[in-house]
Coordinates of C-alpha atoms and ligand atoms in Angstrom, one line a residue:
M1 CA -168.3 -161.8 49.4
E2 CA -167.2 -161.9 53.0
H3 CA -164.0 -163.8 53.4
S4 CA -163.7 -162.4 56.9
G5 CA -160.0 -162.7 57.7
Q6 CA -159.1 -165.8 55.8
P7 CA -156.4 -165.3 53.2
I8 CA -157.7 -164.6 49.7
T9 CA -155.8 -165.1 46.5
M10 CA -156.7 -162.7 43.8
L11 CA -156.1 -162.5 40.1
F12 CA -156.2 -159.0 38.6
V13 CA -157.7 -158.7 35.2
C14 CA -157.0 -155.2 33.7
L15 CA -158.2 -153.7 30.6
A16 CA -156.2 -150.7 29.3
D17 CA -157.1 -148.4 26.4
A18 CA -154.5 -148.9 23.7
K19 CA -153.8 -145.2 23.7
L20 CA -152.9 -145.2 27.4
A21 CA -149.3 -144.6 28.3
Q22 CA -147.4 -147.4 30.1
S23 CA -147.0 -145.1 33.1
E24 CA -150.8 -144.6 33.3
I25 CA -151.4 -148.3 33.1
E26 CA -148.9 -148.9 35.9
K27 CA -150.5 -146.2 38.0
N28 CA -153.9 -147.8 37.7
I29 CA -152.5 -151.2 38.6
T30 CA -150.7 -149.8 41.6
E31 CA -153.9 -148.2 42.8
L32 CA -155.8 -151.5 42.4
W33 CA -152.9 -153.2 44.2
N34 CA -153.1 -150.7 47.1
L35 CA -156.9 -151.3 47.3
A36 CA -156.3 -155.0 47.5
S37 CA -153.7 -154.6 50.3
A38 CA -156.1 -152.4 52.2
L39 CA -158.2 -155.5 52.6
G40 CA -155.5 -156.9 54.8
N41 CA -155.8 -160.5 53.8
A42 CA -155.4 -160.6 50.0
T43 CA -152.5 -161.8 47.9
V44 CA -152.4 -160.9 44.3
V45 CA -151.0 -163.9 42.4
D46 CA -150.9 -162.4 38.9
I47 CA -152.2 -159.7 36.6
I48 CA -153.7 -160.4 33.2
L49 CA -153.7 -157.4 31.0
Q50 CA -155.7 -156.7 27.8
K51 CA -155.3 -153.7 25.7
G52 CA -158.6 -152.5 24.3
V53 CA -162.0 -151.3 25.3
P54 CA -164.8 -153.1 27.2
Q55 CA -166.8 -155.5 25.2
R56 CA -170.3 -156.5 25.8
P57 CA -170.9 -160.1 27.1
L58 CA -167.7 -160.6 29.1
Y59 CA -166.2 -157.1 29.4
I60 CA -162.9 -158.6 28.3
G61 CA -162.6 -160.2 24.9
P62 CA -163.4 -164.0 24.5
G63 CA -159.8 -164.9 23.9
K64 CA -158.7 -163.1 27.1
A65 CA -161.5 -164.7 29.0
R66 CA -160.2 -168.1 28.0
E67 CA -156.7 -167.1 29.0
V68 CA -158.2 -166.3 32.5
A69 CA -159.9 -169.7 32.5
D70 CA -156.6 -171.4 31.7
Y71 CA -155.0 -169.5 34.5
I72 CA -157.5 -170.5 37.2
N73 CA -157.4 -174.0 35.9
N74 CA -153.7 -174.2 36.8
H75 CA -153.5 -171.9 39.9
K76 CA -155.4 -171.4 43.1
V77 CA -157.5 -168.2 42.7
D78 CA -160.4 -167.3 45.0
V79 CA -161.4 -164.0 43.5
I80 CA -160.9 -162.5 40.0
V81 CA -160.8 -158.7 40.3
V82 CA -161.6 -156.9 37.1
D83 CA -160.3 -153.3 37.2
G84 CA -163.3 -151.6 36.0
A85 CA -167.1 -151.4 36.3
L86 CA -168.9 -154.6 35.2
T87 CA -172.6 -154.7 34.4
P88 CA -174.5 -157.4 36.4
N89 CA -174.7 -159.4 33.2
Q90 CA -171.0 -159.3 32.5
K91 CA -170.3 -160.4 36.1
F92 CA -172.8 -163.2 35.7
N93 CA -171.4 -164.3 32.4
L94 CA -167.8 -164.3 33.6
T95 CA -168.7 -166.1 36.8
K96 CA -170.6 -168.7 34.9
M97 CA -167.7 -169.3 32.6
Y98 CA -165.4 -170.0 35.5
W99 CA -167.8 -172.0 37.7
D100 CA -167.0 -175.3 36.2
T101 CA -163.3 -174.9 37.0
N102 CA -163.9 -173.5 40.5
P103 CA -167.4 -173.6 41.9
K104 CA -166.4 -171.1 44.6
I105 CA -164.8 -168.5 42.3
E106 CA -166.0 -165.0 42.7
V107 CA -165.7 -162.2 40.1
W108 CA -165.4 -158.7 41.6
D109 CA -165.1 -155.4 39.9
R110 CA -163.4 -152.4 41.4
M111 CA -166.5 -151.4 43.3
D112 CA -166.8 -154.8 44.9
L113 CA -163.3 -154.5 46.1
I114 CA -163.9 -151.0 47.5
L115 CA -167.1 -152.3 49.2
S116 CA -165.2 -155.2 50.8
I117 CA -162.6 -152.8 52.2
F118 CA -165.4 -150.6 53.5
S119 CA -167.1 -153.6 55.1
R120 CA -163.9 -154.5 56.8
H121 CA -163.4 -151.0 58.2
A122 CA -167.0 -150.0 59.1
R123 CA -167.6 -149.6 62.8
T124 CA -170.7 -147.5 63.3
T125 CA -174.2 -148.3 62.4
E126 CA -174.3 -145.4 60.0
A127 CA -171.2 -146.6 58.1
K128 CA -172.6 -150.1 58.0
L129 CA -175.9 -148.9 56.6
Q130 CA -174.2 -146.7 54.0
I131 CA -172.2 -149.7 52.8
E132 CA -175.3 -151.8 52.7
M133 CA -177.0 -149.2 50.6
A134 CA -174.0 -148.8 48.2
R135 CA -173.8 -152.6 47.9
M136 CA -177.5 -152.9 47.1
R137 CA -177.3 -150.1 44.6
H138 CA -174.3 -151.7 43.0
M139 CA -176.0 -155.1 42.6
G140 CA -179.3 -153.5 41.5
P141 CA -182.5 -155.4 41.3
S142 CA -181.0 -157.0 38.2
I143 CA -182.5 -160.4 37.5
Y144 CA -179.2 -162.1 36.7
G145 CA -177.2 -160.4 39.4
M146 CA -179.6 -161.3 42.2
G147 CA -180.4 -164.7 40.7
M148 CA -176.8 -165.6 40.6
I149 CA -175.9 -164.4 44.1
L150 CA -178.9 -166.0 45.7
S151 CA -178.7 -169.3 43.9
R152 CA -175.1 -169.6 44.9
Q153 CA -175.9 -168.8 48.4
A154 CA -178.5 -171.5 48.2
G155 CA -175.8 -174.0 47.6
G156 CA -174.3 -173.8 44.1
I157 CA -174.5 -176.0 41.1
G158 CA -177.8 -177.7 41.6
T159 CA -179.7 -174.5 42.2
R160 CA -178.2 -172.4 39.4
G161 CA -181.3 -171.9 37.3
L162 CA -183.7 -169.7 39.2
G163 CA -187.2 -169.5 38.0
E164 CA -189.2 -166.5 37.1
T165 CA -191.1 -166.5 40.4
N166 CA -187.9 -166.4 42.4
T167 CA -186.5 -163.5 40.4
E168 CA -189.7 -161.5 41.0
L169 CA -189.5 -162.4 44.6
M170 CA -185.9 -161.3 44.8
K171 CA -186.8 -158.0 43.1
R172 CA -189.5 -157.3 45.7
H173 CA -187.1 -158.3 48.4
W174 CA -184.5 -155.9 47.0
K175 CA -187.0 -153.1 47.0
R176 CA -188.2 -153.8 50.5
E177 CA -184.6 -153.9 51.8
M178 CA -183.7 -150.8 50.0
K179 CA -186.6 -149.0 51.5
R180 CA -185.6 -150.2 55.0
V181 CA -182.0 -149.1 54.6
T182 CA -183.0 -145.7 53.1
E183 CA -185.4 -145.0 56.0
D184 CA -182.8 -146.0 58.7
L185 CA -180.2 -143.8 57.0
G186 CA -182.7 -141.0 56.7
K187 CA -183.2 -141.0 60.4
L188 CA -179.5 -140.9 61.1
K189 CA -179.1 -138.2 58.5
G190 CA -181.8 -136.2 60.3
I191 CA -179.9 -136.5 63.6
R192 CA -176.8 -135.2 61.9
E193 CA -178.6 -132.4 60.3
R194 CA -180.0 -131.3 63.7
Q195 CA -176.6 -131.5 65.3
I196 CA -175.1 -129.3 62.5
E197 CA -178.1 -126.9 62.9
H198 CA -177.6 -126.8 66.6
R199 CA -173.9 -126.0 66.3
R200 CA -174.7 -123.2 63.9
N201 CA -177.3 -121.7 66.2
A202 CA -174.8 -121.9 69.0
G203 CA -172.5 -119.7 66.9
L204 CA -169.9 -122.5 66.5
S205 CA -167.8 -122.4 63.4
T206 CA -166.7 -125.6 61.7
V207 CA -163.7 -126.7 59.7
S208 CA -163.7 -130.0 57.7
L209 CA -160.9 -132.1 56.5
V210 CA -161.2 -133.6 53.0
G211 CA -158.7 -135.2 50.7
Y212 CA -157.5 -138.2 48.8
T213 CA -157.4 -141.3 50.9
N214 CA -154.1 -141.7 52.9
A215 CA -153.3 -138.0 52.5
G216 CA -153.0 -137.6 56.3
K217 CA -156.4 -136.2 57.3
T218 CA -156.8 -138.2 60.5
S219 CA -153.2 -137.4 61.4
L220 CA -154.0 -133.7 61.0
F221 CA -157.2 -134.1 62.9
N222 CA -155.4 -135.8 65.8
A223 CA -152.6 -133.2 65.8
L224 CA -155.1 -130.4 66.0
T225 CA -157.5 -131.9 68.5
H226 CA -155.0 -134.0 70.5
K227 CA -157.1 -137.1 69.9
K228 CA -155.9 -140.5 68.9
N229 CA -158.1 -141.7 66.1
L230 CA -156.8 -144.5 63.9
V231 CA -154.1 -143.5 61.5
E232 CA -153.0 -146.1 59.1
N233 CA -150.9 -146.4 56.0
A234 CA -153.8 -147.9 54.2
L235 CA -156.6 -146.7 52.0
F236 CA -159.9 -145.9 53.7
A237 CA -158.7 -146.2 57.3
T238 CA -161.4 -143.7 58.2
L239 CA -165.0 -144.4 57.2
D240 CA -167.0 -142.3 59.6
S241 CA -166.9 -138.6 60.3
A242 CA -165.3 -137.8 63.6
V243 CA -165.9 -134.4 65.2
G244 CA -163.5 -132.7 67.6
E245 CA -162.7 -129.2 68.9
I246 CA -159.8 -126.8 68.6
Y247 CA -159.6 -124.0 71.1
M248 CA -158.7 -120.7 69.4
P249 CA -157.3 -118.3 72.0
E250 CA -157.7 -115.4 69.6
L251 CA -161.4 -116.1 69.3
G252 CA -161.8 -116.9 72.9
K253 CA -163.7 -120.0 71.9
S254 CA -163.4 -123.4 70.2
I255 CA -164.1 -124.2 66.6
I256 CA -165.4 -127.6 65.5
I257 CA -163.3 -129.8 63.2
S258 CA -164.5 -132.9 61.4
D259 CA -162.5 -135.7 59.7
T260 CA -164.1 -138.0 57.2
I261 CA -163.8 -140.7 54.6
G262 CA -161.1 -140.2 51.9
F263 CA -161.7 -139.8 48.2
I264 CA -160.4 -141.9 45.4
K265 CA -160.2 -141.9 41.6
D266 CA -163.4 -143.0 39.9
L267 CA -165.3 -142.9 43.2
P268 CA -168.5 -144.7 42.2
P269 CA -171.5 -142.4 42.3
E270 CA -173.3 -145.0 44.4
L271 CA -170.8 -144.4 47.1
I272 CA -171.1 -140.7 47.1
E273 CA -174.9 -141.1 47.3
A274 CA -174.7 -143.6 50.1
F275 CA -172.2 -141.5 52.1
T276 CA -174.0 -138.2 51.9
S277 CA -174.9 -138.3 55.5
T278 CA -171.2 -138.7 56.5
L279 CA -170.2 -136.1 54.0
L280 CA -172.8 -133.6 55.4
E281 CA -170.2 -132.4 57.9
S282 CA -167.9 -131.5 55.1
I283 CA -170.6 -129.9 52.9
S284 CA -171.9 -127.7 55.7
A285 CA -168.5 -126.6 57.0
D286 CA -167.4 -122.9 57.0
V287 CA -163.9 -123.8 56.0
V288 CA -162.8 -126.9 54.0
L289 CA -159.2 -128.0 54.4
H290 CA -158.2 -130.1 51.4
V291 CA -155.3 -132.2 52.7
I292 CA -152.8 -133.2 50.2
D293 CA -149.9 -135.7 50.4
A294 CA -147.2 -133.4 49.0
S295 CA -144.8 -136.3 48.7
D296 CA -147.0 -138.2 46.3
P297 CA -145.6 -138.5 42.8
D298 CA -149.1 -138.1 41.5
I299 CA -149.9 -135.0 43.6
F300 CA -151.6 -133.0 40.9
G301 CA -153.7 -135.9 39.6
K302 CA -155.0 -136.5 43.1
I303 CA -155.7 -132.8 43.7
D304 CA -157.8 -132.7 40.5
I305 CA -159.8 -135.8 41.5
V306 CA -160.6 -134.3 45.0
E307 CA -161.5 -130.9 43.4
D308 CA -163.8 -132.7 41.1
I309 CA -165.6 -134.5 43.9
L310 CA -165.8 -131.3 46.0
H311 CA -167.5 -129.7 43.0
Q312 CA -169.9 -132.6 42.7
L313 CA -170.8 -132.2 46.4
G314 CA -171.5 -128.5 45.8
I315 CA -168.8 -127.1 48.1
P316 CA -168.0 -123.5 47.0
E317 CA -164.4 -122.8 46.0
E318 CA -164.1 -119.9 48.4
K319 CA -164.3 -122.2 51.4
V320 CA -161.4 -124.3 50.3
F321 CA -157.9 -124.2 51.7
L322 CA -155.1 -126.4 50.5
V323 CA -152.9 -128.1 53.1
F324 CA -149.8 -129.6 51.6
N325 CA -148.9 -132.3 54.2
K326 CA -145.9 -134.6 54.6
I327 CA -143.4 -132.0 53.7
D328 CA -140.9 -133.8 56.0
A329 CA -141.0 -136.6 53.5
I330 CA -140.1 -134.4 50.6
P331 CA -137.5 -131.8 51.5
E332 CA -136.7 -131.2 47.9
L333 CA -140.3 -130.1 47.1
N334 CA -140.5 -127.2 44.7
R335 CA -143.1 -125.1 46.5
E336 CA -143.1 -122.4 43.9
K337 CA -144.0 -124.9 41.2
V338 CA -146.7 -126.5 43.3
I339 CA -148.3 -123.2 44.1
T340 CA -148.3 -122.0 40.5
R341 CA -150.2 -125.1 39.6
T342 CA -152.8 -124.7 42.3
V343 CA -153.8 -121.0 42.3
P344 CA -156.2 -119.5 43.3
Y345 CA -156.5 -121.4 46.5
P346 CA -154.9 -120.2 49.7
H347 CA -152.5 -122.8 51.1
V348 CA -150.0 -123.9 53.7
F349 CA -147.2 -126.4 53.7
L350 CA -147.0 -128.6 56.8
S351 CA -146.1 -131.8 58.4
T352 CA -148.2 -133.5 61.1
V353 CA -145.0 -135.4 62.1
T354 CA -142.7 -132.5 62.8
R355 CA -145.6 -130.1 63.3
E356 CA -143.9 -127.6 61.1
G357 CA -146.6 -125.3 59.6
M358 CA -149.3 -126.1 62.1
D359 CA -149.4 -122.7 63.7
E360 CA -149.3 -121.1 60.2
L361 CA -152.4 -123.1 59.3
L362 CA -154.3 -121.9 62.3
A363 CA -153.3 -118.4 61.7
A364 CA -154.3 -118.6 58.0
I365 CA -157.8 -119.9 58.8
L366 CA -158.4 -117.6 61.7
P367 CA -159.7 -114.6 59.7
R368 CA -162.4 -116.8 58.3
F369 CA -164.0 -117.0 61.8
K370 CA -163.8 -113.4 62.8
K371 CA -166.7 -112.2 60.7
Ligands
GTP401 N1 -144.0 -138.6 56.6 C1 -145.2 -138.2 56.9 N2 -146.2 -139.2 57.0 C2 -147.5 -138.7 57.4 C3 -147.7 -137.4 57.7 N3 -149.1 -137.3 58.1 C4 -149.6 -138.5 57.9 N4 -148.6 -139.4 57.5 C5 -148.8 -140.9 57.3 O1 -149.7 -141.1 56.2 C6 -150.5 -142.3 56.4 C7 -151.9 -141.9 56.3 O2 -152.3 -141.1 57.4 P1 -153.9 -140.9 57.8 O3 -153.9 -139.8 58.7 O4 -154.4 -142.2 58.2 O5 -154.5 -140.5 56.4 P2 -156.0 -140.3 56.0 O6 -156.1 -139.2 55.0 O7 -156.8 -140.1 57.3 O8 -156.4 -141.7 55.3 P3 -157.8 -142.4 55.2 O9 -158.6 -142.3 56.4 O10 -157.4 -143.8 54.9 O11 -158.5 -141.8 54.0 C8 -150.1 -142.8 57.7 O12 -149.1 -143.8 57.5 C9 -149.4 -141.6 58.4 O13 -148.5 -142.0 59.4 C10 -146.7 -136.4 57.7 O14 -146.8 -135.2 57.9 N5 -145.5 -136.9 57.3
MG402 MG1 -158.4 -141.1 58.0

């Protein structure tokens, strides 16, 4: 799974519902492409598309699976990325099918790709543990999944068939590891909870930044706090929550602001679960700023996705403020239309580049802290 830095060639295998419009299909492929580029060392050599719905043993149909086999027979491919969620069995069956052509081939689904990006970007112990947890959940104690991964780690072809005992052993190992990671994360979550409690007791108000990945959350965080956290035109540049302060002269004190991981379409539930400790900052905030890339052609689709996740996290609507960022990049934006589509939330339009709208944002959230 870890290709640490070496170039990886990827083949995308996408399944699209026959009812899906061409523009939707293209949007999905573009997002998968953006995810792959967030890895930093992946090249997508081709896309094999099938129209239809997932099938049981191989996810794609048997004919399509053979087409993929032909492809990898004739081209160098390190990783086959299936744009969807594979069951451990489907992943095993597909991998087995391509093993003979390329014993090193790996089959990933969308979650594996996201996890690889996360691993690449994780810096803190907490982020690393969260990813480990998500990865273990994703693999599950599944007999085939574990058997496959471990036998391959053990050295490939000769050790393919794992016996019953080994599988049982692996299951126990999975449970033990899961327990360890859960406990370690629990401790870190406890520390975070105490910090949040402490701030609350000290009468400090908090604002959190949430939004689709690449919307400009960290840019806004930096602009408000005068910090220099990593801003990147890549998905998931931020994986941890960073906390800073903004001095509010009108209040005669500072408020706390937190930046966190970005959201994405079909965010796997395993990830939300695993990242709850990072997301605690957002959940507990007094004001939640939903940062939006106003220049994104799919602005409303992304707003809906983020709102959905905020809802899942139990963040009340009254706390949410919409921040339409990057207005410098889209001077022709029809603000009226945008607002009509996004009532009843209060909103501001701004640019972290020109700083237009920044004062307006602070003025708009100020009344929330006076009470
Ligand atoms: N034109 C323009 N670009 C911006 C603006 N704000 C941010 N960007 C760019 O948008 C990209 C993403 O910015 P980030 O601040 O890293 O976005 P993020 O929401 O923190 O992204 P993740 O942490 O990856 O989820 C970067 O290339 C920024 O330079 C803005 O106001 N105008
Ligand atoms: Mg960020």
